């Protein structure tokens, strides 16, 4: 049961990384965003991608440890 939950959480975090990266690349979905708004979006999304990537690494390490048992 723990292994299934771990696998599901790995997939969910990977999806979050993909979504936030796409938002980073595309920027604001406003018609005419200001440069300050674009810069703010890039700062927030890059921080979130880094945090979720760290979480993904931790989850994968946990899965590897569970597999060795």
PDB file of N, CA and C in Angstrom:
ATOM      1  N   UNK A   1       0.821  -1.191   0.000  1.00  0.00           N
ATOM      2  CA  UNK A   1       0.000   0.000   0.000  1.00  0.00           C
ATOM      3  C   UNK A   1       0.872   1.266   0.000  1.00  0.00           C
ATOM      4  N   UNK A   2       1.939   1.246   0.812  1.00  0.00           N
ATOM      5  CA  UNK A   2       2.834   2.404   0.865  1.00  0.00           C
ATOM      6  C   UNK A   2       3.512   2.628  -0.478  1.00  0.00           C
ATOM      7  N   UNK A   3       3.845   1.539  -1.129  1.00  0.00           N
ATOM      8  CA  UNK A   3       4.537   1.639  -2.411  1.00  0.00           C
ATOM      9  C   UNK A   3       3.632   2.257  -3.479  1.00  0.00           C
ATOM     10  N   UNK A   4       2.355   1.880  -3.449  1.00  0.00           N
ATOM     11  CA  UNK A   4       1.404   2.440  -4.413  1.00  0.00           C
ATOM     12  C   UNK A   4       1.230   3.935  -4.182  1.00  0.00           C
ATOM     13  N   UNK A   5       1.093   4.335  -2.915  1.00  0.00           N
ATOM     14  CA  UNK A   5       0.955   5.758  -2.600  1.00  0.00           C
ATOM     15  C   UNK A   5       2.203   6.537  -2.995  1.00  0.00           C
ATOM     16  N   UNK A   6       3.351   5.928  -2.805  1.00  0.00           N
ATOM     17  CA  UNK A   6       4.608   6.578  -3.185  1.00  0.00           C
ATOM     18  C   UNK A   6       4.687   6.754  -4.700  1.00  0.00           C
ATOM     19  N   UNK A   7       4.287   5.729  -5.445  1.00  0.00           N
ATOM     20  CA  UNK A   7       4.289   5.829  -6.908  1.00  0.00           C
ATOM     21  C   UNK A   7       3.321   6.905  -7.397  1.00  0.00           C
ATOM     22  N   UNK A   8       2.144   6.956  -6.784  1.00  0.00           N
ATOM     23  CA  UNK A   8       1.158   7.969  -7.164  1.00  0.00           C
ATOM     24  C   UNK A   8       1.682   9.366  -6.862  1.00  0.00           C
ATOM     25  N   UNK A   9       2.315   9.531  -5.710  1.00  0.00           N
ATOM     26  CA  UNK A   9       2.838  10.855  -5.362  1.00  0.00           C
ATOM     27  C   UNK A   9       3.979  11.265  -6.292  1.00  0.00           C
ATOM     28  N   UNK A  10       4.787  10.321  -6.735  1.00  0.00           N
ATOM     29  CA  UNK A  10       5.855  10.630  -7.692  1.00  0.00           C
ATOM     30  C   UNK A  10       5.254  11.140  -8.999  1.00  0.00           C
ATOM     31  N   UNK A  11       4.203  10.504  -9.464  1.00  0.00           N
ATOM     32  CA  UNK A  11       3.556  10.926 -10.709  1.00  0.00           C
ATOM     33  C   UNK A  11       2.913  12.302 -10.548  1.00  0.00           C
ATOM     34  N   UNK A  12       2.244  12.533  -9.421  1.00  0.00           N
ATOM     35  CA  UNK A  12       1.586  13.821  -9.191  1.00  0.00           C
ATOM     36  C   UNK A  12       2.609  14.952  -9.135  1.00  0.00           C
ATOM     37  N   UNK A  13       3.705  14.746  -8.433  1.00  0.00           N
ATOM     38  CA  UNK A  13       4.742  15.780  -8.349  1.00  0.00           C
ATOM     39  C   UNK A  13       5.365  16.019  -9.725  1.00  0.00           C
ATOM     40  N   UNK A  14       5.549  14.965 -10.503  1.00  0.00           N
ATOM     41  CA  UNK A  14       6.088  15.135 -11.858  1.00  0.00           C
ATOM     42  C   UNK A  14       5.137  15.961 -12.720  1.00  0.00           C
ATOM     43  N   UNK A  15       3.838  15.742 -12.566  1.00  0.00           N
ATOM     44  CA  UNK A  15       2.863  16.541 -13.309  1.00  0.00           C
ATOM     45  C   UNK A  15       2.909  18.005 -12.892  1.00  0.00           C
ATOM     46  N   UNK A  16       3.069  18.257 -11.583  1.00  0.00           N
ATOM     47  CA  UNK A  16       3.202  19.637 -11.113  1.00  0.00           C
ATOM     48  C   UNK A  16       4.430  20.305 -11.729  1.00  0.00           C
ATOM     49  N   UNK A  17       5.531  19.575 -11.799  1.00  0.00           N
ATOM     50  CA  UNK A  17       6.753  20.130 -12.394  1.00  0.00           C
ATOM     51  C   UNK A  17       6.506  20.501 -13.854  1.00  0.00           C
ATOM     52  N   UNK A  18       5.843  19.627 -14.588  1.00  0.00           N
ATOM     53  CA  UNK A  18       5.567  19.892 -16.003  1.00  0.00           C
ATOM     54  C   UNK A  18       4.667  21.110 -16.170  1.00  0.00           C
ATOM     55  N   UNK A  19       3.612  21.188 -15.353  1.00  0.00           N
ATOM     56  CA  UNK A  19       2.674  22.314 -15.455  1.00  0.00           C
ATOM     57  C   UNK A  19       3.354  23.633 -15.119  1.00  0.00           C
ATOM     58  N   UNK A  20       4.117  23.666 -14.029  1.00  0.00           N
ATOM     59  CA  UNK A  20       4.781  24.910 -13.655  1.00  0.00           C
ATOM     60  C   UNK A  20       5.862  25.293 -14.661  1.00  0.00           C
ATOM     61  N   UNK A  21       6.536  24.321 -15.248  1.00  0.00           N
ATOM     62  CA  UNK A  21       7.537  24.634 -16.270  1.00  0.00           C
ATOM     63  C   UNK A  21       6.868  25.214 -17.518  1.00  0.00           C
ATOM     64  N   UNK A  22       5.725  24.633 -17.905  1.00  0.00           N
ATOM     65  CA  UNK A  22       5.000  25.175 -19.050  1.00  0.00           C
ATOM     66  C   UNK A  22       4.539  26.603 -18.773  1.00  0.00           C
ATOM     67  N   UNK A  23       4.102  26.879 -17.557  1.00  0.00           N
ATOM     68  CA  UNK A  23       3.682  28.232 -17.195  1.00  0.00           C
ATOM     69  C   UNK A  23       4.881  29.175 -17.197  1.00  0.00           C
ATOM     70  N   UNK A  24       6.047  28.664 -16.794  1.00  0.00           N
ATOM     71  CA  UNK A  24       7.276  29.462 -16.830  1.00  0.00           C
ATOM     72  C   UNK A  24       7.622  29.851 -18.261  1.00  0.00           C
ATOM     73  N   UNK A  25       7.514  28.905 -19.171  1.00  0.00           N
ATOM     74  CA  UNK A  25       7.864  29.150 -20.570  1.00  0.00           C
ATOM     75  C   UNK A  25       6.848  30.085 -21.229  1.00  0.00           C
ATOM     76  N   UNK A  26       5.554  29.834 -20.995  1.00  0.00           N
ATOM     77  CA  UNK A  26       4.514  30.638 -21.644  1.00  0.00           C
ATOM     78  C   UNK A  26       4.298  31.982 -20.970  1.00  0.00           C
ATOM     79  N   UNK A  27       4.580  32.071 -19.695  1.00  0.00           N
ATOM     80  CA  UNK A  27       4.373  33.325 -18.970  1.00  0.00           C
ATOM     81  C   UNK A  27       2.912  33.550 -18.650  1.00  0.00           C
ATOM     82  N   UNK A  28       2.577  34.793 -18.426  1.00  0.00           N
ATOM     83  CA  UNK A  28       1.217  35.156 -18.070  1.00  0.00           C
ATOM     84  C   UNK A  28       0.292  34.931 -19.258  1.00  0.00           C
ATOM     85  N   UNK A  29      -0.926  34.545 -18.968  1.00  0.00           N
ATOM     86  CA  UNK A  29      -1.895  34.321 -20.030  1.00  0.00           C
ATOM     87  C   UNK A  29      -2.746  35.563 -20.282  1.00  0.00           C
ATOM     88  N   UNK A  30      -2.321  36.692 -19.739  1.00  0.00           N
ATOM     89  CA  UNK A  30      -3.028  37.947 -19.977  1.00  0.00           C
ATOM     90  C   UNK A  30      -2.769  38.411 -21.407  1.00  0.00           C
ATOM     91  N   UNK A  31      -3.652  39.266 -21.893  1.00  0.00           N
ATOM     92  CA  UNK A  31      -3.512  39.768 -23.256  1.00  0.00           C
ATOM     93  C   UNK A  31      -2.265  40.648 -23.396  1.00  0.00           C
ATOM     94  N   UNK A  32      -2.081  41.601 -22.485  1.00  0.00           N
ATOM     95  CA  UNK A  32      -0.931  42.499 -22.518  1.00  0.00           C
ATOM     96  C   UNK A  32      -0.303  42.583 -21.128  1.00  0.00           C
ATOM     97  N   UNK A  33       0.464  41.571 -20.737  1.00  0.00           N
ATOM     98  CA  UNK A  33       1.062  41.607 -19.392  1.00  0.00           C
ATOM     99  C   UNK A  33       2.200  42.627 -19.311  1.00  0.00           C
ATOM    100  N   UNK A  34       2.372  43.173 -18.133  1.00  0.00           N
ATOM    101  CA  UNK A  34       3.464  44.118 -17.926  1.00  0.00           C
ATOM    102  C   UNK A  34       4.764  43.349 -17.709  1.00  0.00           C
ATOM    103  N   UNK A  35       5.902  43.971 -17.981  1.00  0.00           N
ATOM    104  CA  UNK A  35       7.188  43.288 -17.748  1.00  0.00           C
ATOM    105  C   UNK A  35       7.377  42.887 -16.282  1.00  0.00           C
ATOM    106  N   UNK A  36       6.864  43.708 -15.355  1.00  0.00           N
ATOM    107  CA  UNK A  36       6.984  43.369 -13.933  1.00  0.00           C
ATOM    108  C   UNK A  36       6.191  42.104 -13.619  1.00  0.00           C
ATOM    109  N   UNK A  37       5.021  41.997 -14.218  1.00  0.00           N
ATOM    110  CA  UNK A  37       4.178  40.815 -14.002  1.00  0.00           C
ATOM    111  C   UNK A  37       4.866  39.569 -14.561  1.00  0.00           C
ATOM    112  N   UNK A  38       5.427  39.686 -15.749  1.00  0.00           N
ATOM    113  CA  UNK A  38       6.136  38.560 -16.356  1.00  0.00           C
ATOM    114  C   UNK A  38       7.325  38.132 -15.500  1.00  0.00           C
ATOM    115  N   UNK A  39       8.068  39.099 -14.991  1.00  0.00           N
ATOM    116  CA  UNK A  39       9.228  38.795 -14.150  1.00  0.00           C
ATOM    117  C   UNK A  39       8.797  38.097 -12.866  1.00  0.00           C
ATOM    118  N   UNK A  40       7.713  38.568 -12.267  1.00  0.00           N
ATOM    119  CA  UNK A  40       7.207  37.948 -11.045  1.00  0.00           C
ATOM    120  C   UNK A  40       6.769  36.514 -11.273  1.00  0.00           C
ATOM    121  N   UNK A  41       6.119  36.272 -12.395  1.00  0.00           N
ATOM    122  CA  UNK A  41       5.670  34.916 -12.721  1.00  0.00           C
ATOM    123  C   UNK A  41       6.869  33.997 -12.911  1.00  0.00           C
ATOM    124  N   UNK A  42       7.893  34.476 -13.591  1.00  0.00           N
ATOM    125  CA  UNK A  42       9.089  33.650 -13.811  1.00  0.00           C
ATOM    126  C   UNK A  42       9.806  33.339 -12.501  1.00  0.00           C
ATOM    127  N   UNK A  43       9.845  34.295 -11.576  1.00  0.00           N
ATOM    128  CA  UNK A  43      10.478  34.054 -10.274  1.00  0.00           C
ATOM    129  C   UNK A  43       9.719  32.993  -9.484  1.00  0.00           C
ATOM    130  N   UNK A  44       8.409  33.140  -9.423  1.00  0.00           N
ATOM    131  CA  UNK A  44       7.598  32.208  -8.633  1.00  0.00           C
ATOM    132  C   UNK A  44       7.620  30.817  -9.242  1.00  0.00           C
ATOM    133  N   UNK A  45       7.424  30.723 -10.553  1.00  0.00           N
ATOM    134  CA  UNK A  45       7.383  29.399 -11.169  1.00  0.00           C
ATOM    135  C   UNK A  45       8.739  28.702 -11.137  1.00  0.00           C
ATOM    136  N   UNK A  46       9.826  29.447 -11.289  1.00  0.00           N
ATOM    137  CA  UNK A  46      11.139  28.796 -11.215  1.00  0.00           C
ATOM    138  C   UNK A  46      11.411  28.288  -9.802  1.00  0.00           C
ATOM    139  N   UNK A  47      10.985  29.042  -8.792  1.00  0.00           N
ATOM    140  CA  UNK A  47      11.136  28.582  -7.407  1.00  0.00           C
ATOM    141  C   UNK A  47      10.319  27.317  -7.165  1.00  0.00           C
ATOM    142  N   UNK A  48       9.085  27.297  -7.669  1.00  0.00           N
ATOM    143  CA  UNK A  48       8.239  26.120  -7.489  1.00  0.00           C
ATOM    144  C   UNK A  48       8.805  24.903  -8.214  1.00  0.00           C
ATOM    145  N   UNK A  49       9.337  25.095  -9.404  1.00  0.00           N
ATOM    146  CA  UNK A  49       9.929  23.971 -10.141  1.00  0.00           C
ATOM    147  C   UNK A  49      11.116  23.404  -9.368  1.00  0.00           C
ATOM    148  N   UNK A  50      11.946  24.271  -8.811  1.00  0.00           N
ATOM    149  CA  UNK A  50      13.103  23.809  -8.039  1.00  0.00           C
ATOM    150  C   UNK A  50      12.652  23.051  -6.794  1.00  0.00           C
ATOM    151  N   UNK A  51      11.657  23.577  -6.086  1.00  0.00           N
ATOM    152  CA  UNK A  51      11.163  22.901  -4.878  1.00  0.00           C
ATOM    153  C   UNK A  51      10.543  21.546  -5.207  1.00  0.00           C
ATOM    154  N   UNK A  52       9.718  21.501  -6.246  1.00  0.00           N
ATOM    155  CA  UNK A  52       9.098  20.233  -6.613  1.00  0.00           C
ATOM    156  C   UNK A  52      10.120  19.242  -7.162  1.00  0.00           C
ATOM    157  N   UNK A  53      11.162  19.714  -7.823  1.00  0.00           N
ATOM    158  CA  UNK A  53      12.216  18.812  -8.293  1.00  0.00           C
ATOM    159  C   UNK A  53      12.953  18.196  -7.104  1.00  0.00           C
ATOM    160  N   UNK A  54      13.207  18.999  -6.075  1.00  0.00           N
ATOM    161  CA  UNK A  54      13.820  18.460  -4.859  1.00  0.00           C
ATOM    162  C   UNK A  54      12.938  17.421  -4.200  1.00  0.00           C
ATOM    163  N   UNK A  55      11.636  17.705  -4.134  1.00  0.00           N
ATOM    164  CA  UNK A  55      10.690  16.744  -3.566  1.00  0.00           C
ATOM    165  C   UNK A  55      10.654  15.467  -4.394  1.00  0.00           C
ATOM    166  N   UNK A  56      10.718  15.609  -5.705  1.00  0.00           N
ATOM    167  CA  UNK A  56      10.719  14.439  -6.586  1.00  0.00           C
ATOM    168  C   UNK A  56      11.953  13.572  -6.340  1.00  0.00           C
ATOM    169  N   UNK A  57      13.099  14.189  -6.157  1.00  0.00           N
ATOM    170  CA  UNK A  57      14.328  13.443  -5.873  1.00  0.00           C
ATOM    171  C   UNK A  57      14.197  12.679  -4.561  1.00  0.00           C
ATOM    172  N   UNK A  58      13.645  13.326  -3.541  1.00  0.00           N
ATOM    173  CA  UNK A  58      13.454  12.663  -2.246  1.00  0.00           C
ATOM    174  C   UNK A  58      12.508  11.476  -2.390  1.00  0.00           C
ATOM    175  N   UNK A  59      11.412  11.656  -3.115  1.00  0.00           N
ATOM    176  CA  UNK A  59      10.454  10.562  -3.295  1.00  0.00           C
ATOM    177  C   UNK A  59      11.067   9.400  -4.068  1.00  0.00           C
ATOM    178  N   UNK A  60      11.861   9.697  -5.075  1.00  0.00           N
ATOM    179  CA  UNK A  60      12.505   8.625  -5.843  1.00  0.00           C
ATOM    180  C   UNK A  60      13.522   7.888  -4.979  1.00  0.00           C
ATOM    181  N   UNK A  61      14.254   8.615  -4.139  1.00  0.00           N
ATOM    182  CA  UNK A  61      15.203   7.960  -3.227  1.00  0.00           C
ATOM    183  C   UNK A  61      14.472   7.054  -2.240  1.00  0.00           C
ATOM    184  N   UNK A  62      13.333   7.507  -1.739  1.00  0.00           N
ATOM    185  CA  UNK A  62      12.534   6.664  -0.842  1.00  0.00           C
ATOM    186  C   UNK A  62      12.050   5.408  -1.554  1.00  0.00           C
ATOM    187  N   UNK A  63      11.651   5.548  -2.803  1.00  0.00           N
ATOM    188  CA  UNK A  63      11.179   4.389  -3.561  1.00  0.00           C
ATOM    189  C   UNK A  63      12.310   3.391  -3.789  1.00  0.00           C
ATOM    190  N   UNK A  64      13.504   3.893  -4.060  1.00  0.00           N
ATOM    191  CA  UNK A  64      14.652   3.009  -4.252  1.00  0.00           C
ATOM    192  C   UNK A  64      14.973   2.269  -2.958  1.00  0.00           C
ATOM    193  N   UNK A  65      14.903   2.971  -1.825  1.00  0.00           N
ATOM    194  CA  UNK A  65      15.160   2.317  -0.536  1.00  0.00           C
ATOM    195  C   UNK A  65      14.107   1.263  -0.231  1.00  0.00           C
ATOM    196  N   UNK A  66      12.844   1.545  -0.566  1.00  0.00           N
ATOM    197  CA  UNK A  66      11.784   0.564  -0.333  1.00  0.00           C
ATOM    198  C   UNK A  66      11.970  -0.658  -1.220  1.00  0.00           C
ATOM    199  N   UNK A  67      12.481  -0.448  -2.421  1.00  0.00           N
ATOM    200  CA  UNK A  67      12.668  -1.549  -3.354  1.00  0.00           C
ATOM    201  C   UNK A  67      13.779  -2.490  -2.891  1.00  0.00           C
ATOM    202  N   UNK A  68      14.799  -1.944  -2.208  1.00  0.00           N
ATOM    203  CA  UNK A  68      15.921  -2.758  -1.746  1.00  0.00           C
ATOM    204  C   UNK A  68      15.535  -3.681  -0.600  1.00  0.00           C
ATOM    205  N   UNK A  69      14.489  -3.349   0.125  1.00  0.00           N
ATOM    206  CA  UNK A  69      14.088  -4.179   1.276  1.00  0.00           C
ATOM    207  C   UNK A  69      13.508  -5.489   0.876  1.00  0.00           C
TER     208      UNK A  69
END
